[in-house]
mmCIF file of C-alpha atoms and ligand atoms in Angstrom:
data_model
loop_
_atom_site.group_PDB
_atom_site.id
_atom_site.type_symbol
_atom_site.label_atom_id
_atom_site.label_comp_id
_atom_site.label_asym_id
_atom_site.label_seq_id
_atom_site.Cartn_x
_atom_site.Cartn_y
_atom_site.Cartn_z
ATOM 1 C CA UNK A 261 21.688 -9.272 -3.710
ATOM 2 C CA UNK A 262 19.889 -6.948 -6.521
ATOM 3 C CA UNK A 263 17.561 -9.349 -8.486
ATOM 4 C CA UNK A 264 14.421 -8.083 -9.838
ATOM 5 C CA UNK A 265 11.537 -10.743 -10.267
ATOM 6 C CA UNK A 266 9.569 -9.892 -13.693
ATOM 7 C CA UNK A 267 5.903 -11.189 -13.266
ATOM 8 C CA UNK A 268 4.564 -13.801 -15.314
ATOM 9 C CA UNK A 269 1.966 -13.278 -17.747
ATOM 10 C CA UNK A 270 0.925 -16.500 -18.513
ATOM 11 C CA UNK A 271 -1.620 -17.361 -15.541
ATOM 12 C CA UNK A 272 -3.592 -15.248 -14.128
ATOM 13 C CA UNK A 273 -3.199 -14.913 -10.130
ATOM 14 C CA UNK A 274 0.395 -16.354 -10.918
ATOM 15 C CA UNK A 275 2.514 -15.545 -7.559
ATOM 16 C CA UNK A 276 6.743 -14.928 -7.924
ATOM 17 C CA UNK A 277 7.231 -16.827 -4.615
ATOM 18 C CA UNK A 278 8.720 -14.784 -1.620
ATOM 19 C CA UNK A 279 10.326 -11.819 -2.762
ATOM 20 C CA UNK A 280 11.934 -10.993 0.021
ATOM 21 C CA UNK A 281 15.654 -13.180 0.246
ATOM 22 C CA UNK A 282 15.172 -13.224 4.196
ATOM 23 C CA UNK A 283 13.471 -11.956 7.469
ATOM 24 C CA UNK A 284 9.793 -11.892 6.056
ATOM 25 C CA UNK A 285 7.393 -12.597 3.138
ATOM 26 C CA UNK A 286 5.952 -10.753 -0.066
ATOM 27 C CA UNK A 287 3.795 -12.789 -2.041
ATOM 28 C CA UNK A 288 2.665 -10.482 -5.471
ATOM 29 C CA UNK A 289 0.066 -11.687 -7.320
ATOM 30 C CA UNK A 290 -0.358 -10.507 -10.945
ATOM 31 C CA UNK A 291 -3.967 -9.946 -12.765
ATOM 32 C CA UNK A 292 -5.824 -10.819 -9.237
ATOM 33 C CA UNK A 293 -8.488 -8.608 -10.577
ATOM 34 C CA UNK A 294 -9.849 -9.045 -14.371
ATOM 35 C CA UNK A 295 -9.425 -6.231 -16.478
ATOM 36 C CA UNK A 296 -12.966 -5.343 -16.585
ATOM 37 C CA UNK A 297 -13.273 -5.522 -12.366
ATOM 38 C CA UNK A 298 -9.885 -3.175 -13.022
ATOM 39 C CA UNK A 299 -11.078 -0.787 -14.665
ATOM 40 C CA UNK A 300 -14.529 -0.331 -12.839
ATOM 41 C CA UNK A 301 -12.863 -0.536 -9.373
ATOM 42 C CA UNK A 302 -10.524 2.584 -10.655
ATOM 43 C CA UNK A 303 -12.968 4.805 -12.171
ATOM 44 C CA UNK A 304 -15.449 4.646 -8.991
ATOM 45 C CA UNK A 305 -12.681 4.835 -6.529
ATOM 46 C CA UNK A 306 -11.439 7.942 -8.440
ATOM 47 C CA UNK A 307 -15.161 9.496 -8.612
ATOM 48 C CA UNK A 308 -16.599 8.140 -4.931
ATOM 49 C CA UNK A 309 -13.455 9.016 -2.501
ATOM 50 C CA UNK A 310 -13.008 12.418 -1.026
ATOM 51 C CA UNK A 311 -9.087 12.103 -1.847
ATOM 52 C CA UNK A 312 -6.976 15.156 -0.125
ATOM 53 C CA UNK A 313 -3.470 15.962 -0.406
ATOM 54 C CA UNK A 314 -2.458 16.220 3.318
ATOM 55 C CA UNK A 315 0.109 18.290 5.025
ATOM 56 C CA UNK A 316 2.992 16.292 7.016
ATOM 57 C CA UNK A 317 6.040 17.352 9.269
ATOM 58 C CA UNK A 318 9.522 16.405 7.562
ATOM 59 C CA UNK A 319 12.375 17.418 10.002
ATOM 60 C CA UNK A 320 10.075 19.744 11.633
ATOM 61 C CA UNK A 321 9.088 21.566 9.060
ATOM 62 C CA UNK A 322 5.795 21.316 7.140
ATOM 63 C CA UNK A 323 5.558 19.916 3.675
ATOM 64 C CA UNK A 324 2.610 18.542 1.785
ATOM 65 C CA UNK A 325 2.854 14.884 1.151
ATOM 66 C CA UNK A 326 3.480 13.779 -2.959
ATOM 67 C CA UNK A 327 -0.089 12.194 -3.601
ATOM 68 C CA UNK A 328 -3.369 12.165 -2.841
ATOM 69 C CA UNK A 329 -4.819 9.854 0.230
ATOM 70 C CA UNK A 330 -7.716 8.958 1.789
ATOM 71 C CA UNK A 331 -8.362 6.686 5.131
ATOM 72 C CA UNK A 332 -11.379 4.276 5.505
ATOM 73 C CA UNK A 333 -12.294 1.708 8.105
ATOM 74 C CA UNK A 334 -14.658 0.117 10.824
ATOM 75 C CA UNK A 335 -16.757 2.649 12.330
ATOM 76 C CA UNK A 336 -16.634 3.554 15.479
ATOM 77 C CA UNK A 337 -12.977 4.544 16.792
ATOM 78 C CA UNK A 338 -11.076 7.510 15.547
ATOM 79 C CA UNK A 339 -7.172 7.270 15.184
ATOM 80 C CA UNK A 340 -4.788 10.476 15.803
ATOM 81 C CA UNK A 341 -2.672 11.850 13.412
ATOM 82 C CA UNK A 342 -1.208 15.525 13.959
ATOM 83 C CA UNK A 343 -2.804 16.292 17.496
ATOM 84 C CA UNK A 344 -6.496 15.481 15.969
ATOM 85 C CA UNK A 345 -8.303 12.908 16.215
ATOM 86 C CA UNK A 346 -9.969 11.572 12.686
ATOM 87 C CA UNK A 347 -12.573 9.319 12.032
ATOM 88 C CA UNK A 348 -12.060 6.624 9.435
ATOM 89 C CA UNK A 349 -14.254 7.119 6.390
ATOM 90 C CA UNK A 350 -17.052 4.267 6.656
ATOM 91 C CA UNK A 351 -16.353 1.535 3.691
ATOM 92 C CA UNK A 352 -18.417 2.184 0.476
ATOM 93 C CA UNK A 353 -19.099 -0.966 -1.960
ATOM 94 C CA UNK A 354 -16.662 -0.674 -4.071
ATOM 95 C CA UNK A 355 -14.152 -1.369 -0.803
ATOM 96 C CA UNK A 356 -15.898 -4.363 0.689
ATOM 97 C CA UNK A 357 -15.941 -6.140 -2.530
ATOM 98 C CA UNK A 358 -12.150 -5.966 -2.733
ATOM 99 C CA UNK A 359 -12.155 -6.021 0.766
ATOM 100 C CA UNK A 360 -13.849 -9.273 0.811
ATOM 101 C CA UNK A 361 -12.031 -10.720 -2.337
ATOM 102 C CA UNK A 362 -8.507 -10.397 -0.305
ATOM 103 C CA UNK A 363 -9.718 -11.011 2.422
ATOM 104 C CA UNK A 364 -10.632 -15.121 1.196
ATOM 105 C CA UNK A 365 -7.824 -15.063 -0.802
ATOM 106 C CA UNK A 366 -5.095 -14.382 2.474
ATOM 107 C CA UNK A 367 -7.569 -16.010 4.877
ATOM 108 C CA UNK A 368 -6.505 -12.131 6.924
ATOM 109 C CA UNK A 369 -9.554 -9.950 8.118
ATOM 110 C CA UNK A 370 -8.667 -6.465 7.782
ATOM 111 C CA UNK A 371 -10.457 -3.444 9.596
ATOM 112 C CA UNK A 372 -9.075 -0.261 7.416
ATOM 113 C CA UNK A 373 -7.307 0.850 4.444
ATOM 114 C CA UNK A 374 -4.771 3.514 3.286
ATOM 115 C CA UNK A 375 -6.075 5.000 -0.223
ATOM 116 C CA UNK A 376 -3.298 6.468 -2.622
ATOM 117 C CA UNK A 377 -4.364 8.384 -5.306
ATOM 118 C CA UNK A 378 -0.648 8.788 -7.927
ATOM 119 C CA UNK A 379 -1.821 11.917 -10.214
ATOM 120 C CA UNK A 380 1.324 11.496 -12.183
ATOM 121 C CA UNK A 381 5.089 10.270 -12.356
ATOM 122 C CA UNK A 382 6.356 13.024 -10.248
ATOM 123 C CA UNK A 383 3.742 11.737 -7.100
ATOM 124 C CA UNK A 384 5.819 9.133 -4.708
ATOM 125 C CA UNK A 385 6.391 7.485 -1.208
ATOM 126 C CA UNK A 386 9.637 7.350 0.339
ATOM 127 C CA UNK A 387 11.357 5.018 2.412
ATOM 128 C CA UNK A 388 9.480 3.557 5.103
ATOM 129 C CA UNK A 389 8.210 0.126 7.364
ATOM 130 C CA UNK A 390 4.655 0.053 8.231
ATOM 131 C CA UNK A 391 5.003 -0.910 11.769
ATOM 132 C CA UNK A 392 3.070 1.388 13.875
ATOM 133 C CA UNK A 393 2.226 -0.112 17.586
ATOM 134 C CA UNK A 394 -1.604 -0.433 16.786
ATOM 135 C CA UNK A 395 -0.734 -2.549 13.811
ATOM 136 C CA UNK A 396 0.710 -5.064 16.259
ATOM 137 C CA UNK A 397 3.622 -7.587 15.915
ATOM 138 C CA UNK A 398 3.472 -8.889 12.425
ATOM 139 C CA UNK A 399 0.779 -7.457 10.643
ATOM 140 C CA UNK A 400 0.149 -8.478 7.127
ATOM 141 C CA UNK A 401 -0.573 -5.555 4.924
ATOM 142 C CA UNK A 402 -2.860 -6.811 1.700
ATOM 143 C CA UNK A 403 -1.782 -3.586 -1.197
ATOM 144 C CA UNK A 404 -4.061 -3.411 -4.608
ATOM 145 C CA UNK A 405 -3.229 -1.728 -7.464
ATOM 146 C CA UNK A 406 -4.940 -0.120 -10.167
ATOM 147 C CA UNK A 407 -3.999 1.866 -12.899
ATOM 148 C CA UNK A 408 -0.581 2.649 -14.018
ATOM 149 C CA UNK A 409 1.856 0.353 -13.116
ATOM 150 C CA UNK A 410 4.270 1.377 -10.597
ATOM 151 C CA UNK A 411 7.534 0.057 -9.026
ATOM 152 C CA UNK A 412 7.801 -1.020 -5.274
ATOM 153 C CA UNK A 413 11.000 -0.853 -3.928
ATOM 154 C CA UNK A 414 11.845 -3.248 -1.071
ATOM 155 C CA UNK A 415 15.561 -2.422 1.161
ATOM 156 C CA UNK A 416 16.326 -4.108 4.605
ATOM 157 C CA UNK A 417 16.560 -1.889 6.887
ATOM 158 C CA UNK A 418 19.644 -3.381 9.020
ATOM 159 C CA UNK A 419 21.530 -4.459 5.627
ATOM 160 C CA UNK A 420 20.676 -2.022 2.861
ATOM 161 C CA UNK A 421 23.037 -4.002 0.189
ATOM 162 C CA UNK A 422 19.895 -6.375 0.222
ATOM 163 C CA UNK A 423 17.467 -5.187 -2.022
ATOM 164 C CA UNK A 424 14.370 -5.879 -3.992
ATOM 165 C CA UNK A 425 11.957 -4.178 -6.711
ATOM 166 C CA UNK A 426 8.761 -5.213 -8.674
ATOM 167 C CA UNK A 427 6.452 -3.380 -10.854
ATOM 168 C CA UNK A 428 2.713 -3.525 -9.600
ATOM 169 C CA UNK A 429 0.419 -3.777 -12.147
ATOM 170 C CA UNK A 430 -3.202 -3.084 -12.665
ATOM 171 C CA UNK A 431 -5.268 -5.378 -11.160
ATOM 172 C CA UNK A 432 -2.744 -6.632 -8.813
ATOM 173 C CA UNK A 433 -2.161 -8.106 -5.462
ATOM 174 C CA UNK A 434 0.827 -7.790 -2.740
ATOM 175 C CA UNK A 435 0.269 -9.419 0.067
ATOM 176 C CA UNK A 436 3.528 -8.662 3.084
ATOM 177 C CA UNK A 437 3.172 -10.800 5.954
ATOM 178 C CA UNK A 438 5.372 -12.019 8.722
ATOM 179 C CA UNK A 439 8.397 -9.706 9.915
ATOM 180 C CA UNK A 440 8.670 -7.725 6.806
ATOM 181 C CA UNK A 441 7.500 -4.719 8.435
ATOM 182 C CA UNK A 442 10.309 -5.306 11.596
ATOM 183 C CA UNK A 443 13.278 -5.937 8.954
ATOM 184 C CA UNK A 444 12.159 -4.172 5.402
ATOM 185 C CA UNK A 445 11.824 -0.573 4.115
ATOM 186 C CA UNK A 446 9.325 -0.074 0.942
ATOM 187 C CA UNK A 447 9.268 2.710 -1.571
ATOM 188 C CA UNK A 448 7.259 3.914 -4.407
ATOM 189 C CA UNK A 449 9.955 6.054 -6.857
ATOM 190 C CA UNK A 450 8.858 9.065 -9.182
ATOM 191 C CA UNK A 451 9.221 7.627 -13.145
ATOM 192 C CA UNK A 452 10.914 9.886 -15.639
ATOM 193 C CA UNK A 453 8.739 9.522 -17.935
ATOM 194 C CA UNK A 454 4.792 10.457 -18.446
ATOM 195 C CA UNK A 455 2.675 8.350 -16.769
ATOM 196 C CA UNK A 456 -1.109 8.099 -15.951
ATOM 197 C CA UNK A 457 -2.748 8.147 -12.576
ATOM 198 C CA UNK A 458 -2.730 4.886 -10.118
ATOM 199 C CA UNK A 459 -4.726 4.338 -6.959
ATOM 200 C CA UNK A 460 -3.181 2.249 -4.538
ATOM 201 C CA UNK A 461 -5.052 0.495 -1.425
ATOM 202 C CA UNK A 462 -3.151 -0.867 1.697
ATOM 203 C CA UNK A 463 -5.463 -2.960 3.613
ATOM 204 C CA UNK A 464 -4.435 -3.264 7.073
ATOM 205 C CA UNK A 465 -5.594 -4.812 10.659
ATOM 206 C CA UNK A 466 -5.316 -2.034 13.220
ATOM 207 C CA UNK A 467 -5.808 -3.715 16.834
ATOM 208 C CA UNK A 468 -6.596 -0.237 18.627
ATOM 209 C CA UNK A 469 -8.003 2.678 16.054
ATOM 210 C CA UNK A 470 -7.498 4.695 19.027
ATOM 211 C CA UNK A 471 -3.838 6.275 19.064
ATOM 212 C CA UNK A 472 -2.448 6.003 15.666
ATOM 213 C CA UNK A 473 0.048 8.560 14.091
ATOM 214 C CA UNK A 474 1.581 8.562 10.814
ATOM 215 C CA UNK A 475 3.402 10.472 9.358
ATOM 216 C CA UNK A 476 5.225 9.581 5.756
ATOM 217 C CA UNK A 477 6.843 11.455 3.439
HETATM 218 O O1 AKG B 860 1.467 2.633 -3.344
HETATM 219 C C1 AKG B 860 1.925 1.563 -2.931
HETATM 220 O O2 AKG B 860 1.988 0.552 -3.623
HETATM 221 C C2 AKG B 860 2.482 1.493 -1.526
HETATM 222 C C3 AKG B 860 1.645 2.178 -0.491
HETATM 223 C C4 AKG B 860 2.210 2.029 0.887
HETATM 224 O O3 AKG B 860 3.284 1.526 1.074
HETATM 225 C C5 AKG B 860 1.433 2.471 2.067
HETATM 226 O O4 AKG B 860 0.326 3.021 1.931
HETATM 227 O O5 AKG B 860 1.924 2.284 3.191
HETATM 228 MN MN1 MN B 861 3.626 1.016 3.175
#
């Protein structure tokens, strides 16, 4: 099954229904953030975050990873990545107020958040489920996007001829709950042609900061 859903312009916070054909749920909302919120959200989170372009092990060997990232979260426990452990970067305001706008919006309280900084096409994310133990059983991962649109790929991970893909636009809102993370694989693919930067934030619920690895290419 290859369909892909095309967002529709003509309300704002419109949703495409599920996204996923089976085994979990991907609601995308388009223009959940007004332009103006857009653009002021992007140009502090580009000045205010201390974004780094870390290091991680691919088949044992050591390769830097294709974008920049940052980590923020509750104070208070670290989480280990690499044999050290890190602290979570306390939330600035910029954060809680998107924080707090998803967080109504999914009725989901979330405690940290992957940042993505895309320079360019050529930055990505490969193949991969968010379903680290300290994220629990079905943990619903709230993603905003602002920026330059870019396409998320879905696969299943048990039947790979079952496949998904929608572009996420400035200003928008994904919101995977249920057992996506047990049964689907998401990607963000280079573009061949010029593009401008994106920042990407994946809100998430971790139930222990305490032992977390990650490690994604
Ligand atoms: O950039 C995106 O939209 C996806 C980010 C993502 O999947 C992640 O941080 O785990
Ligand atoms: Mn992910």
């Amino acid at each position: 099954m290859i369909n892909k859903i095309v967002p529709s312009k003509s309300k704002s916070n419109q949703t495409t229904g599920n996204l996923l054909s089976q085994d979990g749920e991907a609601f995308y909302f388009s223009e959940f953030f007004t332009e103006a919120e857009s653009q002021r959200y992007f140009l502090a989170l580009e000045n205010e975050v201390p974004w780094k372009q870390e290091p991680i092990k691919m088949f044992g060997k050591e390769v830097m990873q294709p974008r920049l990232t940052a980590w923020y979260g509750d104070s208070g426990k670290g989480y280990s990545y690499s044999g050290i452990t890190m602290q979570p970067t306390p939330w600035n305001s910029t954060l809680i107020q998107i924080k707090e706008k998803i967080e109504k919006s999914s009725g989901v309280k979330f405690n940290s958040a992957l940042l993505n900084f895309y320079r360019d096409e050529n930055d990505s994310m490969g193949w991969h489920r968010d379903n680290e133990k300290e994220l629990g059983e079905n943990p619903s991962i709230g993603s905003v996007s602002f920026g330059a649109t870019r396409t998320i790929n879905f696969r299943h991970y048990f039947d790979k001829r079952l496949k998904n893909s929608i572009d996420l636009t400035d200003g928008s809102f994904l919101l995977m709950k249920g057992e996506t993370q047990h049964y689907w694989q998401h990607s963000i693919s280079k573009k061949s042609y010029p593009i401008g930067p994106r920042i990407n934030l994946t809100f998430r619920t971790i139930l222990s900061l305490e032992t977390r690895s990650r490690s994604l290419n």
